Short mmCIF file of C-alpha atoms (C1' of nucleotides) in Angstrom, two decimals:
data_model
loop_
_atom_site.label_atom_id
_atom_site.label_comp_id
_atom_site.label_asym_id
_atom_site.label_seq_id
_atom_site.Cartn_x
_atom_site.Cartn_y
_atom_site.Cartn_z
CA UNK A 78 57.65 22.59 19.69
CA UNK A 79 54.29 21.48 20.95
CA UNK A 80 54.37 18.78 23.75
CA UNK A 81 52.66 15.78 23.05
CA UNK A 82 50.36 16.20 25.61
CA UNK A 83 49.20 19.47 24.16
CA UNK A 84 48.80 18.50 21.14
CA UNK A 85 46.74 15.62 21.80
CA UNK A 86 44.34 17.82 23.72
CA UNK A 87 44.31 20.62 21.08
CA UNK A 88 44.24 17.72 18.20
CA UNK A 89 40.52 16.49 19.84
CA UNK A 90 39.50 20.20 20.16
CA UNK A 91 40.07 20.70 16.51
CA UNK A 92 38.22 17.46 15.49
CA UNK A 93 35.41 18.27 17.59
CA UNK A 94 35.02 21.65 15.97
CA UNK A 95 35.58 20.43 12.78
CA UNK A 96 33.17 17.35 13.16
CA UNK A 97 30.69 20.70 14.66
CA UNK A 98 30.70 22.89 11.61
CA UNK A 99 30.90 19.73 8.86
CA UNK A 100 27.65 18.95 10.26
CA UNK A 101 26.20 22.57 10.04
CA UNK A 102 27.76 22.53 6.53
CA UNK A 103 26.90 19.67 5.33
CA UNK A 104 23.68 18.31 7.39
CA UNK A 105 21.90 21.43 8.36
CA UNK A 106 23.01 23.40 5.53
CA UNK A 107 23.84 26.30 7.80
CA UNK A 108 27.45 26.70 8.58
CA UNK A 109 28.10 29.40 10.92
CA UNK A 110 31.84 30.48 9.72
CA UNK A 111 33.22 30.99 6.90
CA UNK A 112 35.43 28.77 4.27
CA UNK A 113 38.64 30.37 5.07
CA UNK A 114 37.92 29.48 8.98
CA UNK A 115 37.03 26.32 8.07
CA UNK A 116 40.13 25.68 6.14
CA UNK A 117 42.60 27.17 8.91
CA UNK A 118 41.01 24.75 11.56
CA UNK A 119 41.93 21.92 9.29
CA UNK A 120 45.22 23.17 8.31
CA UNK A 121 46.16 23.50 12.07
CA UNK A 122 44.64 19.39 12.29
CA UNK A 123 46.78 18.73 9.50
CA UNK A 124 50.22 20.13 10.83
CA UNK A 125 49.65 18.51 13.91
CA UNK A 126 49.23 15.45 13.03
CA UNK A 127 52.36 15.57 10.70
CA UNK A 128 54.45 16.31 13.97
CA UNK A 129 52.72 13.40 15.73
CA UNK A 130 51.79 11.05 13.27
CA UNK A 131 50.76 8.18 16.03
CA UNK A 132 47.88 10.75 17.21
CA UNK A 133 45.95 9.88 13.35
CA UNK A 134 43.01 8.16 13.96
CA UNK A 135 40.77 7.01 11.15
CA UNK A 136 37.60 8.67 12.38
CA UNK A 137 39.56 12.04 12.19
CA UNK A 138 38.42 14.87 9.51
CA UNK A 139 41.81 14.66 7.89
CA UNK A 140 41.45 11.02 7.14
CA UNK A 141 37.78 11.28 4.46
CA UNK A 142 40.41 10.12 1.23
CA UNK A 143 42.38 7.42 1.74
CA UNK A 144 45.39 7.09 0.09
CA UNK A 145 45.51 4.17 -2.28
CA UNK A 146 43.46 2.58 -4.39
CA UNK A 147 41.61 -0.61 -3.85
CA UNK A 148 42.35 -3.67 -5.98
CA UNK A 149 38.98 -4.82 -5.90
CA UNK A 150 35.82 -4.23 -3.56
CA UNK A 151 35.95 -6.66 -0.68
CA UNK A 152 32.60 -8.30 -0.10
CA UNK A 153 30.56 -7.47 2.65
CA UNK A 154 27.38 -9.36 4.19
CA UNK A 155 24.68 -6.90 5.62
CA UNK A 156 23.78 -7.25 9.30
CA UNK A 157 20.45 -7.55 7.57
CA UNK A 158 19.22 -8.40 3.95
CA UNK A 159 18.52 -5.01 2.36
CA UNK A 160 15.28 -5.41 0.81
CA UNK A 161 13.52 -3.23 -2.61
CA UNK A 162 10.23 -2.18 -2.32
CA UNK A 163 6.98 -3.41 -4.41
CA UNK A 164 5.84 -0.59 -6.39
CA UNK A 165 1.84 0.61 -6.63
CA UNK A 166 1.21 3.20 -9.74
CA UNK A 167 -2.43 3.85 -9.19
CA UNK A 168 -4.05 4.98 -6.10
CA UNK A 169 -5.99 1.78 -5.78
CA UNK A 170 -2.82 0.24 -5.69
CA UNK A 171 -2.30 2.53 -2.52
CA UNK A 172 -5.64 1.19 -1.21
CA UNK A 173 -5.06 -2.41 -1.85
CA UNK A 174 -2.09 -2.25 0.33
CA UNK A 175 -3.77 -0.59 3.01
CA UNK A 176 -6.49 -3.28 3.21
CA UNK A 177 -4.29 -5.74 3.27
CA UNK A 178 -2.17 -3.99 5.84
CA UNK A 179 -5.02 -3.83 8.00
CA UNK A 180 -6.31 -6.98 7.31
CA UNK A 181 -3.44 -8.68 8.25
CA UNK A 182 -2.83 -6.93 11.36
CA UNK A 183 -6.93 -7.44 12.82
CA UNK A 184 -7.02 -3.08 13.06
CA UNK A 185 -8.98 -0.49 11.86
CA UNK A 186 -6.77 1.89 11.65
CA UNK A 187 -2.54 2.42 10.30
CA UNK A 188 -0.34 5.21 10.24
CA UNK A 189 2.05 5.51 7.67
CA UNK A 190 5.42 7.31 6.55
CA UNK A 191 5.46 8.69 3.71
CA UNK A 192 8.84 10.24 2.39
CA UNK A 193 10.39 10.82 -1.28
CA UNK A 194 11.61 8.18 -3.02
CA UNK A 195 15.32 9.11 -3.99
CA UNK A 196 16.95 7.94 -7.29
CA UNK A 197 20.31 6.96 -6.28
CA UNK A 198 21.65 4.12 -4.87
CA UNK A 199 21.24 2.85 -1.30
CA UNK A 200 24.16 1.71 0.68
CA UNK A 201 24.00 0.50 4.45
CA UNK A 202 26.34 2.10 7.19
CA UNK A 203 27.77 0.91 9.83
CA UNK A 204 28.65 2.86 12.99
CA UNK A 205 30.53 0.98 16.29
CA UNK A 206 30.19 2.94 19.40
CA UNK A 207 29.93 6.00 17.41
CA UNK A 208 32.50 5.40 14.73
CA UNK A 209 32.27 4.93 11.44
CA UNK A 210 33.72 1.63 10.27
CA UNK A 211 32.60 0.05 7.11
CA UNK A 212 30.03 0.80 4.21
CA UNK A 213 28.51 -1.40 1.47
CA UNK A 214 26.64 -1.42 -1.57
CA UNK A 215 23.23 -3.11 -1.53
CA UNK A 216 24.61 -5.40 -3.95
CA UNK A 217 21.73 -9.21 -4.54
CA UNK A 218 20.38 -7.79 -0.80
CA UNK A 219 22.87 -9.84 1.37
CA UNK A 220 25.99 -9.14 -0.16
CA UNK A 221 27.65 -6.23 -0.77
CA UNK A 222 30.50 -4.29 -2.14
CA UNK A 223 32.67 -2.58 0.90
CA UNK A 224 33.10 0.42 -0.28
CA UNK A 225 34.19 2.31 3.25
CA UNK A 226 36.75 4.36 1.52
CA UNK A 227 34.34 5.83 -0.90
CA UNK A 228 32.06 6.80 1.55
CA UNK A 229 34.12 8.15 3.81
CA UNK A 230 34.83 11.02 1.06
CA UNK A 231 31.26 12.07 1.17
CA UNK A 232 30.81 15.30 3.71
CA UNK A 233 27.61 14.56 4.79
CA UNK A 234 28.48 10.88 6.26
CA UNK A 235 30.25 11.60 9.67
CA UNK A 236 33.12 9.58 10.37
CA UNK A 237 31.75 9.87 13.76
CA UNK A 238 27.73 10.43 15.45
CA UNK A 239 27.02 13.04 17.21
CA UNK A 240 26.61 12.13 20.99
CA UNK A 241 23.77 13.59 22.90
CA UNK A 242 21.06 11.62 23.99
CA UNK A 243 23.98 8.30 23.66
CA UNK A 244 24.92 6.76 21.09
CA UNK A 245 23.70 2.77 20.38
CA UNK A 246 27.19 0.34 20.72
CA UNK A 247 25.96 -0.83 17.30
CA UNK A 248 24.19 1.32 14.75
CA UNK A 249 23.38 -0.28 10.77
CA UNK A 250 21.69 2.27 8.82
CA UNK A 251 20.70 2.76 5.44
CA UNK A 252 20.67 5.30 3.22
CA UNK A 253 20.37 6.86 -0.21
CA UNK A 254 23.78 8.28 -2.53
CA UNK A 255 22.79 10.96 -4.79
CA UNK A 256 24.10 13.33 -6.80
CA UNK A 257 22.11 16.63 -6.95
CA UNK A 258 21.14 17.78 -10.24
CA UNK A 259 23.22 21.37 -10.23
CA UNK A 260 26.13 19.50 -9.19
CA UNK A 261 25.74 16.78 -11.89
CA UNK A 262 25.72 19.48 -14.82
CA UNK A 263 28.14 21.20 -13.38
CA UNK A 264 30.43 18.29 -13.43
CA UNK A 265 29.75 17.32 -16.88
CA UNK A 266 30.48 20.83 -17.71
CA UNK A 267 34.13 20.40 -16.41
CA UNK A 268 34.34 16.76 -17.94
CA UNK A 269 33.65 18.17 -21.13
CA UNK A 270 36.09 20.90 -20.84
CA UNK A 271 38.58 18.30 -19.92
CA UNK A 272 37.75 16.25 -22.85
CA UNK A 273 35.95 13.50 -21.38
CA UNK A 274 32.69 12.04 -21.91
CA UNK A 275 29.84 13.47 -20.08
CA UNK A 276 27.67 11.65 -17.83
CA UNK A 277 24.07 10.55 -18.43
CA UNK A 278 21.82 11.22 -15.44
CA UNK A 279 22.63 11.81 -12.05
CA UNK A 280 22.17 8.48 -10.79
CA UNK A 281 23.94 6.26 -12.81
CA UNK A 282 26.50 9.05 -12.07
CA UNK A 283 26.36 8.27 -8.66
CA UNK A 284 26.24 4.82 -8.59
CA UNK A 285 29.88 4.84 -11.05
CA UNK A 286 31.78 7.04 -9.25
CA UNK A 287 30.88 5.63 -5.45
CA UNK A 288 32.05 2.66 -7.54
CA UNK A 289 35.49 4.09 -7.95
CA UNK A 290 38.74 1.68 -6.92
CA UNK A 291 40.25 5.19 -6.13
CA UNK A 292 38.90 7.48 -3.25
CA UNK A 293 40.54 10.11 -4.66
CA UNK A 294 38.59 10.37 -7.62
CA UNK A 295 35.25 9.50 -6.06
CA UNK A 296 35.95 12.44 -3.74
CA UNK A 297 36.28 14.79 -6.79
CA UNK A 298 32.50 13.52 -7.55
CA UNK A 299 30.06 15.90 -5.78
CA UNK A 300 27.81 13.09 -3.86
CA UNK A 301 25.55 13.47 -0.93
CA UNK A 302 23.33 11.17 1.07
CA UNK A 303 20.46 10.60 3.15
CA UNK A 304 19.37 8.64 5.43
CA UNK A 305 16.33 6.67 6.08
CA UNK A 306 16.16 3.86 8.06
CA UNK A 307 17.35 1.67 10.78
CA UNK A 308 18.65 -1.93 9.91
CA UNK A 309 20.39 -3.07 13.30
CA UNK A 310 20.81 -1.30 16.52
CA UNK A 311 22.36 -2.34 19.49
CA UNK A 312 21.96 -0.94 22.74
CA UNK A 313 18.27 0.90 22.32
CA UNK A 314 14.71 0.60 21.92
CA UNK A 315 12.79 2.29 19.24
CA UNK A 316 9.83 1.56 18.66
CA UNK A 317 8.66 3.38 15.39
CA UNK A 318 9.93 4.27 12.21
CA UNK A 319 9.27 7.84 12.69
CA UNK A 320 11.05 7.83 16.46
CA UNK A 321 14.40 6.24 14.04
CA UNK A 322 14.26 8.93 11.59
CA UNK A 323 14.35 11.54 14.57
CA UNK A 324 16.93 9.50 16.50
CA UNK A 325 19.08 9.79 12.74
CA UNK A 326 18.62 13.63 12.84
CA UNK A 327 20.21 13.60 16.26
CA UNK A 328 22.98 11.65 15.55
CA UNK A 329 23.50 13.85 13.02
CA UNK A 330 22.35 11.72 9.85
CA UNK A 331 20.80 13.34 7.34
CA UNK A 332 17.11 13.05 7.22
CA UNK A 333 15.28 14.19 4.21
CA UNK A 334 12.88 17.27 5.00
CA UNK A 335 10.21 16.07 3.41
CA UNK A 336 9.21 12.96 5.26
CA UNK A 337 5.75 12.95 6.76
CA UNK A 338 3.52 11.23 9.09
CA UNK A 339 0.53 10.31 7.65
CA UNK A 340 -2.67 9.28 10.00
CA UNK A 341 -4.23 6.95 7.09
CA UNK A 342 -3.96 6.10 3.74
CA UNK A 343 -5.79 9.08 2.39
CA UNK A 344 -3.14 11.24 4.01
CA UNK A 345 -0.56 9.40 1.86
CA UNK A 346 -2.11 9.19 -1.13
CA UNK A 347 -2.58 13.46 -1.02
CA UNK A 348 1.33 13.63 0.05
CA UNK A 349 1.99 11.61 -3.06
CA UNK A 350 -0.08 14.08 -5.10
CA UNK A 351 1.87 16.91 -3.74
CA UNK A 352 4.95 15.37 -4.07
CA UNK A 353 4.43 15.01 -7.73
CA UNK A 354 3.91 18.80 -8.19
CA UNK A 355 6.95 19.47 -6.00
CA UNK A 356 8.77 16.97 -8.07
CA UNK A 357 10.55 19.52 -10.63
CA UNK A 358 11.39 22.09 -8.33
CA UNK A 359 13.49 19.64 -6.35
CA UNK A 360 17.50 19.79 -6.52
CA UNK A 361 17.75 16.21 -6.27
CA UNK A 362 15.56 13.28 -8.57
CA UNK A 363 12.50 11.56 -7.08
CA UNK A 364 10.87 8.58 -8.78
CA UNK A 365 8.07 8.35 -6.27
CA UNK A 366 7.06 8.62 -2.40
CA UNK A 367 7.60 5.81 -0.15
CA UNK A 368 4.73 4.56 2.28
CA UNK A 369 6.12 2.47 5.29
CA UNK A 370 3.61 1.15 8.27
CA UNK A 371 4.85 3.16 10.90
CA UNK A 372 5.00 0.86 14.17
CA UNK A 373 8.18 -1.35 14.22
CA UNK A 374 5.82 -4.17 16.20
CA UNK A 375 3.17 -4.03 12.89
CA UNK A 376 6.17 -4.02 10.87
CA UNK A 377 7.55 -7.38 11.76
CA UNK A 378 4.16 -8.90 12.17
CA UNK A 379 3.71 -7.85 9.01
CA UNK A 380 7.04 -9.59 8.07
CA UNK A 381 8.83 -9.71 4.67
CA UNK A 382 8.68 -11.61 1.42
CA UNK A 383 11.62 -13.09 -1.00
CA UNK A 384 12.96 -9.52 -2.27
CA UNK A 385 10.68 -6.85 -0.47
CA UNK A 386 8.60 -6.00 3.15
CA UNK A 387 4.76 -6.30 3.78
CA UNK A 388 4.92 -3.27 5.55
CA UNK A 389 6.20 -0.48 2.83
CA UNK A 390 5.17 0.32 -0.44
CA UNK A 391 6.39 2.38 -3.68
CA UNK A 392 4.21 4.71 -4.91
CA UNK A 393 5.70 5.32 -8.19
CA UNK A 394 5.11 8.84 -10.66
CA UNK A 395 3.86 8.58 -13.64
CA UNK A 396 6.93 7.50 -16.24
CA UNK A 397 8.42 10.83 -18.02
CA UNK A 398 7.34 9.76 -21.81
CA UNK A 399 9.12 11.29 -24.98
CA UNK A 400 8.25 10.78 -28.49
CA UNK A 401 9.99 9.21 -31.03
CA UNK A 402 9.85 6.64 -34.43
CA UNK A 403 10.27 3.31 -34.46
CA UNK A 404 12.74 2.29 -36.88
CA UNK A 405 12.29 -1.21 -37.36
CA UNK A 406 10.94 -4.26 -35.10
CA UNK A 407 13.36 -7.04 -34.67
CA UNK A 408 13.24 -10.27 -32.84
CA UNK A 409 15.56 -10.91 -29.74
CA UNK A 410 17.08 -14.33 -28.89
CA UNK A 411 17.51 -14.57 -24.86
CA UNK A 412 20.46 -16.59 -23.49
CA UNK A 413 17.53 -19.08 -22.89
CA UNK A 414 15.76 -18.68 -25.85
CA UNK A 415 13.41 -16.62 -25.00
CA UNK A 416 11.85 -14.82 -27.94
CA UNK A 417 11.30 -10.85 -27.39
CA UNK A 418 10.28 -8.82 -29.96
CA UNK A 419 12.01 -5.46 -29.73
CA UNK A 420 11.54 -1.96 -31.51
CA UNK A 421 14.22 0.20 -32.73
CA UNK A 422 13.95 3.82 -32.42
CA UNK A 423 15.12 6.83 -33.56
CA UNK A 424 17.36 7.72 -30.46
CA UNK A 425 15.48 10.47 -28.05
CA UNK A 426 16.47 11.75 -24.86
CA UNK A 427 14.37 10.85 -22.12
CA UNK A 428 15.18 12.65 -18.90
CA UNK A 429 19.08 11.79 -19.46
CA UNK A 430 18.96 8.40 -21.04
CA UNK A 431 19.23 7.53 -24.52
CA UNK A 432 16.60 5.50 -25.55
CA UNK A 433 17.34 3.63 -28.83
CA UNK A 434 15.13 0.00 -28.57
CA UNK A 435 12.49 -0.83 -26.46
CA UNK A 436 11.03 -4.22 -25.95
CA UNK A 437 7.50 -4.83 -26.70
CA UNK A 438 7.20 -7.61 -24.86
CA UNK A 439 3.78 -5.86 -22.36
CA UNK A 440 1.69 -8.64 -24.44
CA UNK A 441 -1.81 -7.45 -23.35
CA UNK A 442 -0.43 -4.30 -25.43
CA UNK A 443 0.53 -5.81 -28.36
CA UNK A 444 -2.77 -7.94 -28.76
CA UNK A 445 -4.45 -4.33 -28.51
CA UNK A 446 -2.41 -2.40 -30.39
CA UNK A 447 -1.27 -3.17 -34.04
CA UNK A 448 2.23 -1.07 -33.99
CA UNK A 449 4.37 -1.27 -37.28
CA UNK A 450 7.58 0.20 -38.34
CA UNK A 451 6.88 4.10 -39.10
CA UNK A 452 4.66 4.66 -36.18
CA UNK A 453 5.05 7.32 -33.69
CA UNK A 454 5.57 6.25 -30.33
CA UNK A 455 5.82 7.53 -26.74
CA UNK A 456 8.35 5.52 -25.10
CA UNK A 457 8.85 5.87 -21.31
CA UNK A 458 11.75 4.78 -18.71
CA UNK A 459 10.36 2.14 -16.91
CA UNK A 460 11.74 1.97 -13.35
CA UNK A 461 13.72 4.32 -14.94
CA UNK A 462 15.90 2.31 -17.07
CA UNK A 463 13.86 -0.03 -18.94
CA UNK A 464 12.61 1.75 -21.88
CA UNK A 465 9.33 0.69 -23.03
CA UNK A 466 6.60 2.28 -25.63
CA UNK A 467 3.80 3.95 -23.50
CA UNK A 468 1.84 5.08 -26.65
CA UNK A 469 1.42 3.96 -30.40
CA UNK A 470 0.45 7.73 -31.78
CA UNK A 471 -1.37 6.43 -35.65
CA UNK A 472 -1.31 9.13 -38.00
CA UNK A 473 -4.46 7.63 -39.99
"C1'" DC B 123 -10.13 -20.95 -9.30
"C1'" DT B 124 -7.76 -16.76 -7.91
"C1'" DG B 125 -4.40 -13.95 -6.20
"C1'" DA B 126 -0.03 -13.74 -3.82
"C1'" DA B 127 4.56 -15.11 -3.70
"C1'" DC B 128 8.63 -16.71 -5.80
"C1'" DA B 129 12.38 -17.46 -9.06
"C1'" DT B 130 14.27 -16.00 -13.03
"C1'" DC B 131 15.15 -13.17 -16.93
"C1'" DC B 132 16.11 -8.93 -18.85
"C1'" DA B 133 16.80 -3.80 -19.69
"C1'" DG B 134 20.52 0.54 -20.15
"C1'" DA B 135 24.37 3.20 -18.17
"C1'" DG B 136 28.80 3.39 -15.72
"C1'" DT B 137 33.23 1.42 -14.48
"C1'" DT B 138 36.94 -1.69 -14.78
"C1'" DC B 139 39.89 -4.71 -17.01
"C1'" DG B 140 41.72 -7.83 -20.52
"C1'" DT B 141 43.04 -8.13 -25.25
"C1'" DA B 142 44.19 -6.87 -29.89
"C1'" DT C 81 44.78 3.30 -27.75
"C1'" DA C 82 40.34 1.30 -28.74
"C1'" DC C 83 37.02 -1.96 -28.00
"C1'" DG C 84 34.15 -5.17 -25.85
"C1'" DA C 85 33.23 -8.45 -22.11
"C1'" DA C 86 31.97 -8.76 -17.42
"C1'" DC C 87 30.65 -6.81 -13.60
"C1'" DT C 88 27.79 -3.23 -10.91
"C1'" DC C 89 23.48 -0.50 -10.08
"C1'" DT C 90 18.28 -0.20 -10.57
"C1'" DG C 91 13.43 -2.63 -11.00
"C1'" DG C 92 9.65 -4.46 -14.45
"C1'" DA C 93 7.64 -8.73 -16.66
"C1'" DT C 94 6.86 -13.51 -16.87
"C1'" DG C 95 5.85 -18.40 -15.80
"C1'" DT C 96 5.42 -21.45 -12.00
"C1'" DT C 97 4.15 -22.70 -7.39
"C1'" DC C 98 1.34 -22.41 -3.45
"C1'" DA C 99 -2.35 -21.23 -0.11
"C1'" DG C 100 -7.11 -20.09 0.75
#
DNA sequence: CTGAACATCCAGAGTTCGTA
DNA sequence: TACGAACTCTGGATGTTCAG
């Protein structure tokens, strides 16, 4: 039998490695040994701890699904209010921003950020001295939905950073659950084959199962995550955004690739244009590019409004758009009263979501266009959910 | 008067949970 | 077991308020 001593020294050896090659694995996306080494080194964790069960810590490899299931999600505040972004469509949009950017701030010149916009859902992280200890949902901004255990099943969020260059005391970071497209048909395949109802797009896929009162099953759900900016740190200075996203990378949070610095607003606006081509051969779903003023100090000067910063903008894609019929054109009562008129359609697919009714309720569009029951319409996903008709297609 | 900001409403999909 | 209500996620549209 193993002395305690030994096996407390071997026990942080095997973590270590473990913690090593998840991050090749799962981070870098180049793991250096094979499954079947993998699996011994956590086998060997495994029986160890078993024999000295007071040695478990919950930062350790063996610890990613917890054993029961929650009764409810716990509510967590956010060490700071989790903001969405304002969205821009058209490159004036872009431009507009950047004048008022630089208007505000009394310069000539900005640099930017630009990265991919992700569709998942974001989720801040936080990390004390190193160790992962809680995880929310963005939830109205302020208040979120602890869902620690969840996260902790996902490979690419390390129970611990990696140390190098020291770790901050305090570290809240945000990032972005996804489920990548592969992974999302191949899991509907096997829900079908067990009988159960498939899915219908990767992020509402995402969103459900990190939603999951049982770890156990969200841990069967292939998620990933990246990471993309700093809400509270404690214990270091950084100065701009671009400086965070490398300090991420070294702590061994994912980064996206594609993020780039961008000397001016042109430079953002052609990243956005290439982004859109890249768009389909991506493994994950974009809805856009994100432009962020890169200098923390013109950030806060910059400051925030109700729901979103002064300093970041999305530049959205142009809506996917199927077409369709509409069926009939009905009137909706709102829990106020409001009055919305609302088309019925013959149900299409658009990029994953069913789209059976959109509201017409865009009323410079109806004034201009006269659409009646029988028409063909495009009908697009509006922030990717709200269906709306993009197109009244007359056949005169 | 104009544009920005704000508050509020609303959309569809997924999950959970209570009820028939 | 089946169904629907209530909650979550996302973000677009609207009417009102406010500052320049």
């Amino acid at each position: 039998m193993i002395s305690k001593e030994e096996a407390k020294k071997r026990i942080e050896e095997l973590r270590k490695l473990i913690r090593h090659h998840d991050y090749l694995y799962y981070v870098l996306n180049k793991p250096e040994i094979s499954d079947a080494e993998y699996d011994k080194l956590m086998l060997e964790l495994k029986k160890l701890e078993e024999v000295y069960p007071d040695l478990v810590t919950p930062d350790s490899p063996t610890q990613r699904v917890g054993g029961f299931p929650a009764e409810e999600f716990k509510t967590v505040t956010h060490t700071k209010p989790m903001l969405s972004l304002d969205s821009a469509f058209t490159e004036s949009d872009v431009r507009r921003f950047d004048e008022r950017v630089k208007r505000e701030l009394g310069v000539e010149s900005v640099e930017y950020v630009a990265e991919p916009k992700l569709d998942g859902l974001s989720v801040e992280l936080v990390y004390e001295n190193g160790v992962f200890v809680r995880g929310s949902t963005r939830g109205d901004g302020v208040n979120g939905e602890d869902v620690t255990e969840n996260l902790k099943t996902i490979k690419a969020v390390p129970l611990r950073l990696r140390e190098g260059k020291g770790i901050p005391g305090l570290l809240a970071v945000r990032g972005e659950v996804i489920m990548h497209i592969d992974d999302f048909e191949e899991l509907n395949k096997q829900l079908i084959e067990k009988g159960e109802e498939p899915l219908a797009n990767p992020r509402n896929a995402a969103a459900g199962s990190l939603r999951r009162l049982n770890p156990r099953e969200t841990a069967e759900r292939p998620l990933d995550i990246f990471f993309y900016e700093i809400l509270t740190i404690e214990g270091m200075e950084v100065d701009n955004h671009w400086n965070a996203l490398e300090h991420l990378r070294e702590w061994g949070l994912k980064v996206n690739h594609l993020v780039r610095k961008c000397s001016d607003v042109d430079e953002t606006i052609r990243y956005h244009n290439e982004m859109a081509e890249k768009r389909d051969s991506l493994s994950y779903e974009i809805d856009g590019v994100v432009i962020k003023v890169n200098r923390l100090e013109y950030q806060e000067r910059l400051g925030i409004k109700a729901r979103s910063p002064r300093w970041a903008i999305a530049y959205k894609f142009p809506p996917r758009a199927e077409e369709t019929e509409i069926v009939d054109i009905v009137v909706q009562v709102g829990r106020t009263g409001a009055l919305t008129p609302v088309a019925l359609l013959k149900p299409v697919d658009v990029t994953g979501v069913t789209v059976s009714r959109a509201t017409l309720h865009n009323q410079d569009f109806i004034d201009q266009m006269d659409i009646r029951i029988g028409d063909k319409v495009r009908v697009a996903r509006a922030g990717d959910v709200i269906p709306e008709v993009v197109e009244v297609l007359k056949n005169k």
